[in-house]
Coordinates of C-alpha atoms and ligand atoms in Angstrom, one line a residue:
X1 CA 0.0 0.0 0.0
X2 CA 1.3 3.4 -0.9
X3 CA 1.1 6.3 1.6
X4 CA -0.8 8.4 -0.9
X5 CA -4.2 6.8 -0.8
X6 CA -6.3 4.2 0.9
X7 CA -9.3 3.2 -1.3
X8 CA -12.6 3.4 0.6
X9 CA -14.2 0.0 0.2
X10 CA -17.6 -1.1 1.4
X11 CA -17.4 -4.6 0.0
X12 CA -15.2 -6.1 2.7
X13 CA -15.8 -9.8 3.2
X14 CA -15.8 -11.5 6.6
X15 CA -12.9 -13.7 5.5
X16 CA -10.8 -10.6 4.7
X17 CA -11.6 -9.1 8.0
X18 CA -10.9 -12.3 9.9
X19 CA -7.5 -12.5 8.0
X20 CA -6.6 -9.0 9.3
X21 CA -7.4 -10.0 12.9
X22 CA -5.2 -13.1 12.4
X23 CA -2.1 -11.1 11.2
X24 CA 0.9 -11.1 13.5
X25 CA 0.3 -8.2 16.0
X26 CA 3.1 -5.9 14.8
X27 CA 2.2 -6.5 11.2
X28 CA -1.4 -5.5 11.8
X29 CA -0.5 -2.4 13.8
X30 CA 2.1 -1.4 11.2
X31 CA -0.5 -1.6 8.4
X32 CA -3.0 0.3 10.5
X33 CA -0.5 3.0 11.3
X34 CA 0.3 3.3 7.5
X35 CA -3.4 3.8 6.7
X36 CA -3.7 6.3 9.5
X37 CA -0.7 8.3 8.2
X38 CA -2.1 8.3 4.6
X39 CA -5.5 9.6 5.6
X40 CA -5.2 11.7 8.8
X41 CA -2.8 14.2 10.4
X42 CA -0.1 12.4 12.4
X43 CA 0.0 12.8 16.2
X44 CA -3.3 14.6 16.3
X45 CA -6.3 13.4 18.4
X46 CA -9.7 14.9 18.4
X47 CA -11.3 15.7 21.8
X48 CA -15.1 15.4 22.3
X49 CA -17.1 15.9 25.5
X50 CA -20.2 14.0 26.5
X51 CA -23.2 15.2 28.5
X52 CA -26.1 13.1 29.6
X53 CA -29.1 15.4 29.0
X54 CA -31.6 12.8 30.2
X55 CA -30.3 10.1 32.5
X56 CA -31.7 6.7 33.5
X57 CA -35.1 5.1 33.4
X58 CA -34.7 3.8 29.9
X59 CA -37.2 1.2 28.7
X60 CA -34.6 -0.7 26.6
X61 CA -32.8 -3.7 28.1
X62 CA -29.3 -3.2 26.8
X63 CA -27.3 -5.7 28.9
X64 CA -24.3 -3.4 29.4
X65 CA -26.1 -0.1 30.3
X66 CA -26.4 1.5 33.7
X67 CA -29.4 3.5 32.5
X68 CA -31.7 0.7 31.6
X69 CA -34.8 0.4 33.8
X70 CA -34.2 -3.4 33.6
X71 CA -30.9 -3.0 35.5
X72 CA -30.5 -2.6 39.2
X73 CA -27.8 0.0 39.4
X74 CA -29.5 2.4 41.8
X75 CA -29.1 5.2 39.2
X76 CA -31.5 8.1 39.7
X77 CA -33.6 8.9 36.6
X78 CA -33.8 12.5 35.6
X79 CA -36.0 14.6 33.3
X80 CA -34.7 16.2 30.1
X81 CA -32.3 19.1 31.1
X82 CA -33.2 22.7 30.6
X83 CA -31.4 23.9 27.3
X84 CA -29.8 26.8 29.3
X85 CA -28.0 24.3 31.6
X86 CA -26.9 22.3 28.6
X87 CA -25.4 25.4 26.9
X88 CA -23.5 26.2 30.2
X89 CA -22.0 22.8 30.2
X90 CA -21.1 23.2 26.5
X91 CA -19.4 26.5 27.2
X92 CA -17.3 24.8 29.9
X93 CA -16.3 22.0 27.5
X94 CA -15.2 24.5 24.9
X95 CA -13.1 26.3 27.6
X96 CA -11.4 23.0 28.3
X97 CA -10.5 22.7 24.6
X98 CA -13.2 20.3 23.3
X99 CA -14.2 20.8 19.7
X100 CA -17.3 18.5 19.7
X101 CA -20.1 18.4 22.2
X102 CA -22.1 15.1 22.3
X103 CA -25.5 15.0 24.1
X104 CA -27.0 11.7 25.1
X105 CA -30.5 10.8 26.3
X106 CA -31.6 7.5 27.8
X107 CA -34.6 7.1 25.5
X108 CA -35.8 4.3 23.2
X109 CA -36.7 7.2 21.0
X110 CA -37.5 11.0 21.4
X111 CA -41.1 12.0 21.7
X112 CA -42.2 14.8 19.3
X113 CA -42.9 17.0 22.3
X114 CA -39.1 16.8 23.2
X115 CA -38.0 18.1 19.9
X116 CA -38.2 21.9 20.4
X117 CA -35.8 21.7 23.4
X118 CA -33.5 19.4 21.5
X119 CA -33.4 21.8 18.6
X120 CA -32.7 24.7 20.9
X121 CA -29.7 22.7 22.3
X122 CA -28.3 21.9 18.8
X123 CA -28.6 25.5 17.7
X124 CA -27.1 26.9 20.9
X125 CA -24.0 24.6 20.8
X126 CA -23.4 25.3 17.1
X127 CA -23.6 29.0 17.7
X128 CA -20.6 28.5 20.1
X129 CA -18.6 27.2 17.2
X130 CA -18.5 23.6 18.4
X131 CA -19.5 20.5 16.4
X132 CA -22.7 18.9 17.7
X133 CA -23.5 15.3 18.2
X134 CA -26.7 13.7 19.7
X135 CA -27.7 10.2 20.7
X136 CA -31.3 9.9 21.5
X137 CA -32.3 6.4 20.4
X138 CA -34.3 5.5 17.4
X139 CA -35.4 8.3 15.1
X140 CA -38.2 8.6 12.5
X141 CA -37.3 10.1 9.2
X142 CA -39.2 13.3 10.2
X143 CA -37.2 13.6 13.4
X144 CA -33.9 13.1 11.6
X145 CA -34.9 15.9 9.2
X146 CA -35.8 18.2 12.1
X147 CA -32.3 17.6 13.6
X148 CA -30.7 18.2 10.2
X149 CA -32.5 21.5 9.8
X150 CA -31.4 22.5 13.3
X151 CA -27.8 22.0 12.0
X152 CA -26.9 18.8 13.9
X153 CA -23.5 17.6 12.6
X154 CA -23.4 14.0 13.9
X155 CA -25.9 11.4 15.2
X156 CA -24.5 8.5 17.4
X157 CA -26.4 5.3 17.0
X158 CA -24.3 2.1 17.7
X159 CA -24.8 -1.4 16.3
X160 CA -22.8 -2.4 19.4
X161 CA -21.9 -6.0 18.3
X162 CA -22.2 -8.5 15.5
X163 CA -25.7 -9.0 14.0
X164 CA -25.7 -12.6 15.3
X165 CA -24.8 -11.7 18.9
X166 CA -27.2 -8.7 19.1
X167 CA -30.2 -10.6 20.4
X168 CA -28.2 -11.9 23.3
X169 CA -27.3 -8.4 24.5
X170 CA -30.5 -6.5 23.7
X171 CA -34.0 -8.0 23.3
X172 CA -36.2 -4.8 23.2
X173 CA -35.1 -3.8 19.7
X174 CA -33.6 -5.5 16.7
X175 CA -30.4 -5.0 14.7
X176 CA -32.5 -4.1 11.7
X177 CA -34.2 -1.3 13.6
X178 CA -30.7 0.1 14.4
X179 CA -30.0 0.0 10.6
X180 CA -33.3 1.8 9.8
X181 CA -32.4 4.7 12.1
X182 CA -28.9 4.9 10.6
X183 CA -30.6 5.2 7.2
X184 CA -32.9 8.0 8.3
X185 CA -29.9 9.9 9.7
X186 CA -27.9 9.4 6.5
X187 CA -30.8 10.4 4.3
X188 CA -31.3 13.5 6.3
X189 CA -27.7 14.5 5.5
X190 CA -26.4 14.1 9.1
X191 CA -23.0 12.4 9.6
X192 CA -23.3 9.0 11.2
X193 CA -21.4 8.1 14.3
X194 CA -21.6 4.3 14.7
X195 CA -19.6 1.7 16.6
X196 CA -20.0 -0.6 19.5
X197 CA -18.6 -2.3 22.5
X198 CA -15.9 -4.9 22.8
X199 CA -15.3 -7.0 26.0
X200 CA -18.9 -8.2 26.4
X201 CA -17.7 -11.8 26.5
X202 CA -18.0 -12.0 22.7
X203 CA -15.9 -14.2 20.5
X204 CA -13.3 -13.1 17.9
X205 CA -15.9 -14.1 15.3
X206 CA -18.3 -11.6 16.8
X207 CA -15.7 -8.9 16.6
X208 CA -15.1 -9.8 13.0
X209 CA -18.9 -9.6 12.4
X210 CA -19.1 -6.3 14.2
X211 CA -16.4 -4.6 12.1
X212 CA -17.8 -6.2 9.0
X213 CA -21.3 -4.8 9.6
X214 CA -19.8 -1.3 10.0
X215 CA -17.4 -1.5 7.1
X216 CA -20.1 -2.7 4.7
X217 CA -22.6 0.1 5.5
X218 CA -23.5 2.0 2.3
X219 CA -21.3 4.8 3.6
X220 CA -18.7 4.3 6.3
X221 CA -19.6 6.1 9.5
X222 CA -17.8 9.4 9.9
X223 CA -16.9 8.4 13.4
X224 CA -16.5 4.9 14.8
X225 CA -16.6 4.7 18.6
X226 CA -14.9 1.6 19.9
X227 CA -15.9 1.2 23.5
X228 CA -14.4 -1.2 26.0
X229 CA -17.2 -2.5 28.3
X230 CA -17.3 -0.5 31.5
X231 CA -18.6 -3.2 33.8
X232 CA -21.4 -1.8 35.9
X233 CA -22.7 -3.7 38.9
X234 CA -26.4 -4.5 38.5
X235 CA -26.3 -4.8 34.7
X236 CA -26.4 -8.2 33.1
X237 CA -23.0 -7.9 31.5
X238 CA -21.3 -6.1 34.4
X239 CA -22.4 -8.9 36.8
X240 CA -21.4 -11.6 34.2
X241 CA -17.9 -10.2 34.0
X242 CA -17.6 -9.9 37.8
X243 CA -18.4 -13.7 37.9
X244 CA -16.2 -14.7 35.0
X245 CA -13.2 -12.3 35.0
X246 CA -11.6 -14.4 32.2
X247 CA -14.2 -13.0 29.8
X248 CA -12.6 -9.6 30.2
X249 CA -11.1 -8.4 26.9
X250 CA -7.4 -8.7 26.5
X251 CA -5.6 -5.4 25.8
X252 CA -3.9 -6.8 22.7
X253 CA -7.2 -8.0 21.3
X254 CA -8.7 -4.6 22.0
X255 CA -5.8 -2.9 20.0
X256 CA -6.3 -5.4 17.2
X257 CA -10.0 -4.4 17.0
X258 CA -9.0 -0.7 16.7
X259 CA -6.4 -1.6 14.1
X260 CA -8.9 -3.5 12.0
X261 CA -11.4 -0.7 12.2
X262 CA -8.7 1.7 11.0
X263 CA -7.7 -0.4 8.0
X264 CA -11.2 -1.2 6.9
X265 CA -12.6 2.3 7.4
X266 CA -9.6 4.4 6.4
X267 CA -11.2 7.9 6.4
X268 CA -13.4 7.5 9.5
X269 CA -12.5 9.0 12.9
X270 CA -11.9 6.0 15.1
X271 CA -12.8 7.0 18.7
X272 CA -11.2 5.3 21.7
X273 CA -14.3 5.7 23.8
X274 CA -15.5 4.2 27.1
X275 CA -13.2 2.2 29.2
X276 CA -10.1 4.4 29.0
X277 CA -10.2 5.0 32.7
X278 CA -9.0 1.5 33.4
X279 CA -6.6 1.3 30.4
X280 CA -2.9 1.8 30.9
X281 CA -1.1 4.7 29.1
X282 CA 0.8 2.0 27.1
X283 CA -2.4 0.4 25.8
X284 CA -3.8 3.8 24.9
X285 CA -0.5 4.6 23.1
X286 CA -0.9 1.3 21.1
X287 CA -4.4 2.3 20.2
X288 CA -3.2 5.7 18.8
X289 CA -0.4 3.9 16.9
X290 CA -3.1 1.5 15.5
X291 CA -5.0 4.5 14.2
X292 CA -7.4 5.7 16.9
X293 CA -7.6 9.5 16.5
X294 CA -10.3 10.7 18.8
X295 CA -11.2 10.4 22.5
X296 CA -13.8 11.5 25.0
X297 CA -12.4 14.0 27.4
X298 CA -13.6 15.2 30.8
X299 CA -14.0 13.2 34.1
X300 CA -17.4 11.7 33.1
X301 CA -18.8 9.9 30.1
X302 CA -22.6 9.7 30.4
X303 CA -22.8 8.1 33.9
X304 CA -19.4 6.3 34.1
X305 CA -16.1 7.9 35.1
X306 CA -13.6 9.0 32.5
X307 CA -9.8 9.7 32.6
X308 CA -10.3 13.4 33.2
X309 CA -8.6 16.5 31.7
X310 CA -5.4 16.4 33.8
X311 CA -4.7 12.8 33.1
X312 CA -5.3 13.3 29.4
X313 CA -3.1 16.4 29.2
X314 CA -0.3 14.4 30.9
X315 CA -0.9 11.5 28.4
X316 CA -0.8 13.8 25.4
X317 CA 2.4 15.5 26.7
X318 CA 4.0 12.1 27.3
X319 CA 3.1 10.9 23.8
X320 CA 3.7 14.2 21.9
X321 CA 0.1 14.3 20.8
X322 CA -1.6 17.6 20.0
X323 CA -5.4 18.2 20.1
X324 CA -7.0 18.2 16.6
X325 CA -8.7 21.4 15.5
X326 CA -12.3 21.1 14.4
X327 CA -11.4 21.9 10.8
X328 CA -9.2 18.7 10.5
X329 CA -12.3 16.5 10.4
X330 CA -12.3 14.4 7.3
X331 CA -15.5 14.6 5.3
X332 CA -16.6 11.2 4.0
X333 CA -17.8 10.5 0.6
X334 CA -19.8 7.5 -0.6
X335 CA -17.5 4.7 -1.8
X336 CA -17.4 4.4 -5.6
Ligands
SAM1 N1 -30.0 5.6 24.3 C1 -29.2 5.9 23.2 C2 -28.9 4.7 22.4 O1 -28.8 3.6 22.9 O2 -28.7 4.8 21.2 C3 -27.9 6.6 23.5 C4 -27.1 6.4 24.7 S1 -26.2 4.9 24.8 C5 -25.6 5.1 26.4 C6 -24.8 5.1 23.7 C7 -23.8 4.0 23.6 O3 -22.9 3.9 24.8 C8 -24.3 2.5 23.6 O4 -24.8 2.2 22.3 C9 -23.1 1.7 23.9 O5 -22.3 1.4 22.8 C10 -22.3 2.7 24.9 N2 -22.3 2.2 26.2 C11 -23.3 2.3 27.1 N3 -23.0 1.7 28.3 C12 -21.7 1.3 28.2 C13 -20.8 0.6 29.1 N4 -21.2 0.3 30.3 N5 -19.6 0.3 28.6 C14 -19.2 0.7 27.4 N6 -20.0 1.3 26.5 C15 -21.3 1.6 26.9
DTB2 C1 -20.4 5.8 22.5 O1 -20.2 4.9 21.6 N1 -19.8 5.9 23.7 C2 -20.3 7.0 24.4 C3 -21.2 7.8 23.3 N2 -21.2 6.9 22.3 C4 -22.5 8.3 23.7 C5 -21.1 6.6 25.6 C6 -20.3 5.8 26.5 C7 -21.1 5.5 27.7 C8 -20.3 4.8 28.8 C9 -21.1 4.4 29.9 C10 -21.7 5.5 30.7 O2 -21.2 6.6 30.9 O3 -22.8 5.2 31.3
SF4_3 FE1 -31.3 3.0 26.9 FE2 -29.3 3.7 25.3 FE3 -28.8 2.6 27.7 FE4 -29.8 1.1 25.8 S1 -27.8 2.0 25.7 S2 -30.5 1.1 27.9 S3 -31.1 2.5 24.7 S4 -29.7 4.5 27.3

């Protein structure tokens, strides 16, 4: 492969992806680093900040999530935040150097009566000069258009795992419903942010199927969040991991997943997402070498803890990484 170009392919086969996972580790990371260099500025990492604008009490039964009403996590459910409070939090994130503000709600889907407040949040954050991202559950095509008209830059909607494992993790919605919302978002002209979680006790085959599902979407997601499961007591998967610690993802296998995401989706931002708090600097450094070029900053994700600004500033200084400016974002085009 030359350093000049990485063709964007959406016709990856499972066998090709499995073969990438099977490469000797240093060969895989070397190839991923080459793809990263050819498509993104070196040593630059994007910083986004998350805010939970409506926490807990979610009717969905996602086995990993602290916010599901089916879990027993003791999390207090809240109402949708006042847009003014959201804008205050966004201003603070901007002061701390974040270029994207991601707002998440623990909903199966937004109700139409919620949309005016949501639109006010998008417009307000955009007016501050930050990129906006929202994750509100399933959207109708009308709701996606409303968000697009408000100027929403990204919509996060994860497929989470392989199509065949999906029903073991979530029973209240289907993989196909996830794809439908992604289509509504894409057709409304909003950039898609779509990824998932590794370390849920899945097999290598599931990780292959997960990356395959992302890399064969009609257009690669602009951002691909790769989360490492944050095990939360009282959730199905958090409790399962507490009982079977051997199911915990191995760091090398996590880095392999990041590398395969980078190679198969060369132009996408690959975001090292949840789970960094319990990751060593060395593992995070390997993820950056393997092409991860975005993180969530701040000391909180939605409900779980995150590394925090001081730790991240120290990590960036240690690795010689500089924060990416918003303009460096790569715009994705449909594959030819
Ligand atoms: N309710 C919306 C939805 O499900 O689309 C948005 C919020 S949801 C918290 C966003 C994503 O966060 C999930 O799809 C999942 O990938 C990730 N996530 C949630 N809990 C997690 C955990 N405990 N560890 C790692 N990732 C998690
Ligand atoms: C994503 O893939 N990861 C972020 C964002 N999209 C919304 C959320 C991570 C949540 C981690 C668990 C928590 O904070 O509750
Ligand atoms: Fe609800 Fe989203 Fe959590 Fe699933 S991941 S329970 S949809 S908040």
